[in-house]
XYZ file of C-alpha atoms in Angstrom:
470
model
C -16.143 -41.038 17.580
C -12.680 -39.714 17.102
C -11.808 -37.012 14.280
C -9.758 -38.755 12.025
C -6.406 -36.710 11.356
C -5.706 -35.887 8.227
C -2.083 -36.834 6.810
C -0.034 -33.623 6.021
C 1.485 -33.446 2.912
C 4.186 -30.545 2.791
C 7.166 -31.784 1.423
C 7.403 -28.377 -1.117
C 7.362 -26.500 2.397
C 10.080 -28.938 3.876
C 12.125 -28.821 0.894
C 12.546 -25.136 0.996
C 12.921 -25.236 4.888
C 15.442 -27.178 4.331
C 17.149 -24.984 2.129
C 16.928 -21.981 3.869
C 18.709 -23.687 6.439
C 21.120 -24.365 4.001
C 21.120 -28.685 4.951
C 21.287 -31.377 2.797
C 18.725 -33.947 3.331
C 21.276 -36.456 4.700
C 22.111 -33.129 7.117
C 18.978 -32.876 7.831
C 17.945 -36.601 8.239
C 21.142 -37.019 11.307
C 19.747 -34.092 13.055
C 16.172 -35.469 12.999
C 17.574 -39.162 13.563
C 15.744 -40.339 10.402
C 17.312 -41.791 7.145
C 18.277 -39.137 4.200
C 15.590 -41.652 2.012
C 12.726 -41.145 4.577
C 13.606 -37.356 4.192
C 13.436 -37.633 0.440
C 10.056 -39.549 0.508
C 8.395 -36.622 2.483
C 10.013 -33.990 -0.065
C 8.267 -35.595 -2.689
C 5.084 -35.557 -0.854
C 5.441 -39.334 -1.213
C 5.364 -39.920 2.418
C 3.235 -37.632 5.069
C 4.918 -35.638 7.475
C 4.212 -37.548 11.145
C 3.259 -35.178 13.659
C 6.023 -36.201 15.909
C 9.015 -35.326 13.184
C 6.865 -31.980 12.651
C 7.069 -31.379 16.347
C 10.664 -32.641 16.413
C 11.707 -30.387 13.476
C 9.968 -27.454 15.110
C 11.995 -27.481 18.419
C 15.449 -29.044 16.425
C 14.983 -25.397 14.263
C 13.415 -23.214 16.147
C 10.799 -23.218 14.002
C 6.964 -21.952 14.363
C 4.458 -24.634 13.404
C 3.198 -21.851 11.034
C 6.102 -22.616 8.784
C 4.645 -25.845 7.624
C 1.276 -24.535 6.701
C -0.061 -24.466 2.985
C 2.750 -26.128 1.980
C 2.060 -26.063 -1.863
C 0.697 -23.129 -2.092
C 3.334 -21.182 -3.734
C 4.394 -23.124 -6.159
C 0.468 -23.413 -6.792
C 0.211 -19.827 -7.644
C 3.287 -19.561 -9.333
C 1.947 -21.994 -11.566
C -1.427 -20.440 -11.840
C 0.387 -17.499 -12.462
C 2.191 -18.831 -15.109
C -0.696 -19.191 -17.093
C -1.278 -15.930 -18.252
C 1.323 -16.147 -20.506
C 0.829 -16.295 -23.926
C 2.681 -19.589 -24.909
C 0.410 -21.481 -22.801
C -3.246 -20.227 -23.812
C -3.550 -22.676 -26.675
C -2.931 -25.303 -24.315
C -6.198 -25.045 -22.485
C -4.580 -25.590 -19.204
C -6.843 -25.140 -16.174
C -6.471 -24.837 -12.642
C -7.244 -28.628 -12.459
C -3.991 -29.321 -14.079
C -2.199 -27.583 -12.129
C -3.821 -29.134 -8.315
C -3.553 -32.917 -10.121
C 0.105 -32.149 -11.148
C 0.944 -30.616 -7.405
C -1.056 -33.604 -6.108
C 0.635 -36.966 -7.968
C 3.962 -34.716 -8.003
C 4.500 -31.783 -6.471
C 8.868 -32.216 -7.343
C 7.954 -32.021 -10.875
C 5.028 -28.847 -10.588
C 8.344 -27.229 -8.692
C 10.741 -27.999 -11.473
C 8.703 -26.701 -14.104
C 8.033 -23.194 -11.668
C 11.227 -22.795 -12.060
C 11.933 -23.623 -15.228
C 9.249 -21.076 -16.452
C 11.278 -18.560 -13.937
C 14.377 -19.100 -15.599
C 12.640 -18.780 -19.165
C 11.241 -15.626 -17.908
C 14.712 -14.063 -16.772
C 16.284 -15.212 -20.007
C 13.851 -13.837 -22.430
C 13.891 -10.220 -20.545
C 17.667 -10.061 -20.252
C 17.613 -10.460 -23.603
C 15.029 -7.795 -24.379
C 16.932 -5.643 -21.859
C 20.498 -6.150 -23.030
C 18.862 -5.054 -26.446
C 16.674 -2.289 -24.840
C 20.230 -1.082 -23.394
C 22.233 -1.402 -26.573
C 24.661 -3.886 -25.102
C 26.689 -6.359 -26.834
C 26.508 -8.647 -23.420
C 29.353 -8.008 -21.785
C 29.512 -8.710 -17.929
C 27.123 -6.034 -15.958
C 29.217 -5.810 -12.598
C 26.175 -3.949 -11.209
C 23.667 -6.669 -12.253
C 26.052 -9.550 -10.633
C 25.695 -8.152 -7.778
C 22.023 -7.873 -7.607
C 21.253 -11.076 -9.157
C 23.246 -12.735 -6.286
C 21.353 -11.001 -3.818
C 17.803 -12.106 -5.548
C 18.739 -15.549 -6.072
C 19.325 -15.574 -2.135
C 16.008 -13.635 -2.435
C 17.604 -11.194 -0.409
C 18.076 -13.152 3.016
C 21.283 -14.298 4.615
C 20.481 -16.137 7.380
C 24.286 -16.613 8.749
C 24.863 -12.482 8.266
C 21.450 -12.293 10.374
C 22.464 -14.308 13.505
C 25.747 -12.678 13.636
C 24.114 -9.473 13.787
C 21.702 -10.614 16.676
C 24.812 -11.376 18.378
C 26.647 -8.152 18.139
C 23.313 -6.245 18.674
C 22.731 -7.966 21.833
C 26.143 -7.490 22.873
C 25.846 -3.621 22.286
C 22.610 -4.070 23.956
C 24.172 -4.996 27.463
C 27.159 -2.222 27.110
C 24.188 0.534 27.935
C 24.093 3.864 26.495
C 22.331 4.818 23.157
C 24.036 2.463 20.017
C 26.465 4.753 18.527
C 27.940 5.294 22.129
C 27.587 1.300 23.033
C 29.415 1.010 19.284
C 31.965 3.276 19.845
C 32.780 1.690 23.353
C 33.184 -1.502 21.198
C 35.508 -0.321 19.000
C 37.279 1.022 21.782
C 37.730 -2.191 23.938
C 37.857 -4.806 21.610
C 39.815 -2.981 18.712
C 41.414 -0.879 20.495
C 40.432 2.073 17.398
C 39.225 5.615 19.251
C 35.703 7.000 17.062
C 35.639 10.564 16.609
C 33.331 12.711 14.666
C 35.089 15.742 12.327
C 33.612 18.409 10.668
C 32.926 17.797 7.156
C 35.643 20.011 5.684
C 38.093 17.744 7.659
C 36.625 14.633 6.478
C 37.115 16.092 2.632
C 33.820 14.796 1.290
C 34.369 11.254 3.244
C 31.056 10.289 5.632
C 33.222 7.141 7.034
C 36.662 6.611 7.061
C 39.183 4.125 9.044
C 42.306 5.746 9.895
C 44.527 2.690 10.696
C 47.398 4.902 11.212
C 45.957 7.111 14.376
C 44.010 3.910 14.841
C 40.320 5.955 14.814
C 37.480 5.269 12.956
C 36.218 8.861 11.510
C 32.704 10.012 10.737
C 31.423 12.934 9.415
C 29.065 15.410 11.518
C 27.221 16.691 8.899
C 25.178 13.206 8.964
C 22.196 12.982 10.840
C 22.146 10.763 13.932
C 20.720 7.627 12.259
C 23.312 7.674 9.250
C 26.104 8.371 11.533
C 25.293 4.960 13.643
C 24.956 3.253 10.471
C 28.175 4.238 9.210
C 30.277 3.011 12.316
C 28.318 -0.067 12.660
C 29.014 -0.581 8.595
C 32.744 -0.389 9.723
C 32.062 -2.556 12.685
C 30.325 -4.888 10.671
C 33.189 -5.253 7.918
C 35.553 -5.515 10.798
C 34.746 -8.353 12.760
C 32.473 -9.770 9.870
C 35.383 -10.537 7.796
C 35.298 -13.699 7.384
C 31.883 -14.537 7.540
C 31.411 -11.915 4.801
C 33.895 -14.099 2.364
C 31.815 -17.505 3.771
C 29.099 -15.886 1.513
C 30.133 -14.278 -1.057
C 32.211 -17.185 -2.258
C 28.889 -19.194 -2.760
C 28.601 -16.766 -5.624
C 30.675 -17.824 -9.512
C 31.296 -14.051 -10.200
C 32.759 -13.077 -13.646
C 33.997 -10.284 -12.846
C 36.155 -8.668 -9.524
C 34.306 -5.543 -9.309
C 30.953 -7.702 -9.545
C 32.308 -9.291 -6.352
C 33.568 -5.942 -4.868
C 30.424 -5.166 -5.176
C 28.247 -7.990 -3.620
C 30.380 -7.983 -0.678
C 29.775 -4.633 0.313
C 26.379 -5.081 -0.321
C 26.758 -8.059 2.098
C 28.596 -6.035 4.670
C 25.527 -3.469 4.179
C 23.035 -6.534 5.244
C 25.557 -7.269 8.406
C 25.141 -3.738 9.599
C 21.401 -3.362 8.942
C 21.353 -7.014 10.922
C 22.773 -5.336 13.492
C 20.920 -2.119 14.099
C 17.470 -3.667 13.105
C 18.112 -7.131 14.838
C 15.887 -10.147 13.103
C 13.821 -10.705 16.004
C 13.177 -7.811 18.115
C 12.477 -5.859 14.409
C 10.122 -8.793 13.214
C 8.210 -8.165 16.467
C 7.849 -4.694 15.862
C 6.643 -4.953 12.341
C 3.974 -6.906 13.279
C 2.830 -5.223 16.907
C 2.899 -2.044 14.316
C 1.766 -3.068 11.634
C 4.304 -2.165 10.059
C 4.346 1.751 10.311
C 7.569 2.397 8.965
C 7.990 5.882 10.333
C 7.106 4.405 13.703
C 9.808 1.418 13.313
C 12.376 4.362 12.330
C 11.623 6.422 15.352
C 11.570 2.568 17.985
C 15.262 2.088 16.543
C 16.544 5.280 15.967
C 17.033 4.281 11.823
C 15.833 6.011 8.623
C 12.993 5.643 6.847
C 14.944 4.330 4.142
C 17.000 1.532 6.398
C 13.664 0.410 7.945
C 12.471 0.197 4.025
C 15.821 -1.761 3.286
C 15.558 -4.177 6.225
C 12.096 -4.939 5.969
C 12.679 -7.074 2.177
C 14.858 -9.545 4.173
C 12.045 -10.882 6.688
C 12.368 -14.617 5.525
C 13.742 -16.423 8.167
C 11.228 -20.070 8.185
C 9.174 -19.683 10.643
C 9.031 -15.845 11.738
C 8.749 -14.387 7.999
C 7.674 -10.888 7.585
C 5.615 -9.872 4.308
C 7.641 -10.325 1.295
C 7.833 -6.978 0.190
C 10.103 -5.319 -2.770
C 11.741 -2.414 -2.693
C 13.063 0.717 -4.827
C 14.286 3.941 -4.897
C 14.734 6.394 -8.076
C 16.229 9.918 -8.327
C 13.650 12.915 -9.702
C 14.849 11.839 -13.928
C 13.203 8.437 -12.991
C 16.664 6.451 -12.843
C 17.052 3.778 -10.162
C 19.578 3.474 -7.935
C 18.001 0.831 -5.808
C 16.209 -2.003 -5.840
C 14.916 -5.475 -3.696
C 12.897 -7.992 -4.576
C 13.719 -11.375 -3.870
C 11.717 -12.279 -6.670
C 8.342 -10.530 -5.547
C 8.382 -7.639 -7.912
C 9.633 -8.347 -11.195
C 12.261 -4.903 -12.030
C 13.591 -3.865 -15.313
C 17.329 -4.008 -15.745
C 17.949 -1.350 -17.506
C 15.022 1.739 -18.022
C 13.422 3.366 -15.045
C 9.773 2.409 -13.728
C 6.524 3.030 -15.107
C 5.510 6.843 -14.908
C 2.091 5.624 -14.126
C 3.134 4.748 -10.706
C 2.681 7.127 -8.220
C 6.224 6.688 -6.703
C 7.074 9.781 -9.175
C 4.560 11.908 -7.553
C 6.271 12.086 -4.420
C 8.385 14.566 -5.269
C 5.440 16.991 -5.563
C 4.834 16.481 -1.813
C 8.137 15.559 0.273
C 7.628 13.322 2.887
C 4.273 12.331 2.397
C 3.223 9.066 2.255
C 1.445 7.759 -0.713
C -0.357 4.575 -1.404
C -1.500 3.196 -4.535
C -2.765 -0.782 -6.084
C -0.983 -1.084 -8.745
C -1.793 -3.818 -11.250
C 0.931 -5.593 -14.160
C -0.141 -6.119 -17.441
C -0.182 -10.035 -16.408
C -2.852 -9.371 -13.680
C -0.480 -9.702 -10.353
C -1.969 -6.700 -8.071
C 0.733 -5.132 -5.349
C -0.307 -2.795 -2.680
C 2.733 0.075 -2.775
C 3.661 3.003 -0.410
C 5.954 5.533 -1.631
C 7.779 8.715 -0.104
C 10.457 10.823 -0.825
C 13.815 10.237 1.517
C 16.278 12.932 1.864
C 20.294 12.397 1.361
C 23.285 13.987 1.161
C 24.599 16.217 4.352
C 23.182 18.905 6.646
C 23.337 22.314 6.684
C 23.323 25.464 4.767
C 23.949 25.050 1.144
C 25.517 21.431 1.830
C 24.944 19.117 -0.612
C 21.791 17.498 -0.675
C 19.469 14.735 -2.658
C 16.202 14.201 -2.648
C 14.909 10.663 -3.602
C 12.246 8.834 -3.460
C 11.516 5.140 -2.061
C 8.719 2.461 -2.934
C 7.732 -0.572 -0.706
C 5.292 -3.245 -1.674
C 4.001 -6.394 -1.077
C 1.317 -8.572 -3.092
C -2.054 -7.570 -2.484
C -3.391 -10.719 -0.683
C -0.368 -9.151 2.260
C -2.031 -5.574 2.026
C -4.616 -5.895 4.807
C -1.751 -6.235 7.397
C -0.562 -3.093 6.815
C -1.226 0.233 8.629
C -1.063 2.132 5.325
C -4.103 -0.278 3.782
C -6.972 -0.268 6.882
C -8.942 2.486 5.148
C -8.798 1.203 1.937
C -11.245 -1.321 0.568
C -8.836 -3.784 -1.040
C -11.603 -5.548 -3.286
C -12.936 -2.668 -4.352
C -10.708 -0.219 -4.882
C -9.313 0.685 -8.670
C -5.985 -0.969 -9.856
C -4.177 1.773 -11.690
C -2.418 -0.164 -14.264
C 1.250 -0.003 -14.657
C 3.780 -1.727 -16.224
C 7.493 -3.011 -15.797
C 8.840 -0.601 -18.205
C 8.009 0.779 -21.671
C 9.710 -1.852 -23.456
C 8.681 -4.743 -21.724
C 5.043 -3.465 -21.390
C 2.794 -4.667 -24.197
C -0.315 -2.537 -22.781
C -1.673 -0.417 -26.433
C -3.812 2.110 -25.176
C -1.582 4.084 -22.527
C -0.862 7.511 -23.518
C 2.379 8.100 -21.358
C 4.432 5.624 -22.847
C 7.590 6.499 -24.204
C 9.229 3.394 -25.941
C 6.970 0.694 -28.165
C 7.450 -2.701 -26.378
C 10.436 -4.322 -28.243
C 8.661 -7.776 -28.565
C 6.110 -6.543 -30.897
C 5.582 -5.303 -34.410
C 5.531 -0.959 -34.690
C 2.616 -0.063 -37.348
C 3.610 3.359 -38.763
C 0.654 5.000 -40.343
C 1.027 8.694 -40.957
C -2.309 9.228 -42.581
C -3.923 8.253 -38.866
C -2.879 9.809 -35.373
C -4.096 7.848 -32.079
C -3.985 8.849 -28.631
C -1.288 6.656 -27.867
C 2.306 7.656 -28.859
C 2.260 4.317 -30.604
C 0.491 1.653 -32.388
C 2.276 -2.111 -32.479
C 0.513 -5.171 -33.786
C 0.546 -8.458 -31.501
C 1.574 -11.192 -33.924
């Protein structure tokens, strides 16, 4: 008797394949020779997905049949998620509710996951903007990053580009700052030179359209150095694919799209010293050992870290991981998330988390579970990185990094295979002081700002402070 197939519901997972391909269904409906309303139907799970347009997606995309897998899933535990929060215990809603509303509409269970999202991001702006004694004025910095997380921190267009030029250095021979150099050379006709750093007067990069050279400072390592001249490479002949982008943005303010672009150009670069594919292979063949990626492409610890949050092309993802970096006071200069991790603003990380440790022991890695007051569980590595230039009393900073992933990603990772993941204790940390509503932790510093401070002088706790939850 033949196994009956079952039909395969996925339009959440076509819907935001779709997307990332940045198509509109009736885009997407010439390419697959289907009508825009057939594509709609399967979106809203209305329709199954017949194996022959799965197949014919799959080769029209490039796409791994992997990408269609679970299709609801995340939006399931987004929802689930969503739970925890305190507006909705009163409700009684169970995990039932959430598989019948996914089931009979899985547009609407999306709608309302982001609707929730967008509550979320409202309500702590607002406890931030507060937290940072702002009057709400336009953050420049904060543009910047929240266009990069709304992309959730992939470009696919900056990433094929890079593959491009990558290969293309590839086939010039010699090690990539000589291949880049060469490039420069023939197609730009701009001579590269590296200067002493008193000549370069503080500058690690600079274009000297005058001479026509391209300038970069010796006192950088070899990996910074090939960064830097692929950076000016990769706002070169980038140009205009770099505006393409950034125009997608409604900035309100030029230096927040100053800003954004050069992050952008920043992406191109990585894109094309750490190119998608032959770097996605890598992380998985080792499992992703970030010291051992550095040393395959002659990178950083630190631009292995960066390039390893923007794995998310459909198909041939990497883990979703977040990413940030603080100085020794605890202020952060860095951060990725793409919506993984959810950052403070304004404030520095919890002191709980061993990422401030690091400093104790340079360039040792450190793992750690770390748990959020709403029960989400991330498996984190952190080590310090070194910056700044080389040499005798140069200047110098010493930072440290984070990278992390939810836990359910954690037993793919080198850094996890001795640790029993079920087992093992969650140290529990929070966002940040004032969006943290944990009562009995004794290194907080601030009381959370949604909840009412008890003063009682005639009674001293352990805790720095006591707040009611009403």
């Amino acid at each position: 008797m033949a196994r009956e197939t079952k039909p395969l519901y996925v339009g959440p997972r076509v819907r935001r394949i779709r997307r990332d391909l940045g198509l509109t269904q009736a885009q997407m409906a010439a390419d697959l020779e289907v009508s825009a309303s057939y594509v709609t139907l399967i979106e809203r799970n209305q329709r199954p997905l017949p194996a022959d347009l799965l197949l014919r997606m799959a080769e029209t995309y490039g796409l791994d049949l992997s990408a269609f897998a679970s299709g609801e899933d995340d939006i399931f535990n987004q929802l689930e998620a969503m739970l925890v929060d305190p507006i909705f215990q009163e409700l009684s809603i169970t995990k039932e509710d959430v598989r019948d509303l996914m089931s009979a509409n899985p547009a609407m269970g999306e709608a309302v996951a982001a609707l929730y999202g967008a509550y979320r991001t409202s309500r702590t702006s607002a406890i931030e903007a507060r937290a940072a004694g702002t009057s709400g004025g336009v953050d420049s910095v904060e543009e910047a990053r929240d266009f990069i997380t709304v992309a959730r921190n992939y470009f696919p267009a900056l990433d094929e580009m890079g593959e491009d030029i990558a290969n293309a250095l590839s086939n010039d021979g010699g090690n990539l700052f000589e291949a880049t150099a060469q490039r420069f050379k023939t197609r730009h006709g701009l001579t590269v030179r590296v200067l002493p750093s008193d000549v370069m007067v503080g500058a690690y990069r600079r274009h000297d359209r005058h001479r026509k050279q391209i300038l970069v400072s010796e006192a950088l390592d070899q990996a910074s150095r090939s960064f830097q001249l692929i950076l000016q490479l990769a706002l070169l002949e980038g140009r205009e694919q770099l505006d393409m982008v950034v125009n997608q943005g409604a900035f309100e303010s030029d230096a927040g799209r100053r800003l954004t672009r050069a992050a952008l150009a920043n992406y191109l670069a990585g894109a094309i010293m750490l190119p998608y594919r032959k770097f996605h292979q890598s992380a998985e063949e080792l499992s992703y050992d970030v010291e051992a990626m550095a040393r395959r492409f002659g990178a950083s610890f630190e631009q292995v870290c960066h390039r390893l949050t923007t794995l998310q092309r459909p198909g041939a993802e990497g883990i979703p991981f977040f990413f940030l970096r603080i100085d020794a006071a605890g202020n952060v200069s860095k951060r990725f998330s793409g919506g993984v991790f959810p950052f403070a603003r304004y404030g520095g990380s919890c002191p709980l988390w061993n990422l401030h440790d690091t400093f104790r022991t340079p360039r040792k890695i450190h793992t750690q579970l770390i748990q959020l007051p709403d029960g989400e569980t991330y498996f984190s590595i952190a080590r310090t990185v070194h910056g700044g230039e080389g040499g005798f009393n140069a200047p110098k900073a010493e930072r440290a990094v984070a990278l992390g992933c939810e836990l359910k990603y954690a037993e793919r990772l080198i850094y996890a295979q001795e640790t029993n993941l079920t087992e093992a204790a969650r140290s529990q940390i929070g966002v940040t002081c004032r969006l943290c509503s944990r009562p009995a932790c004794a290194a907080r510093a601030h009381p959370p700002l949604e909840r009412r401070l008890i003063v009682d002088e005639h009674r001293r706790l352990a805790t720095p402070f006591s707040f009611a939850f009403d």
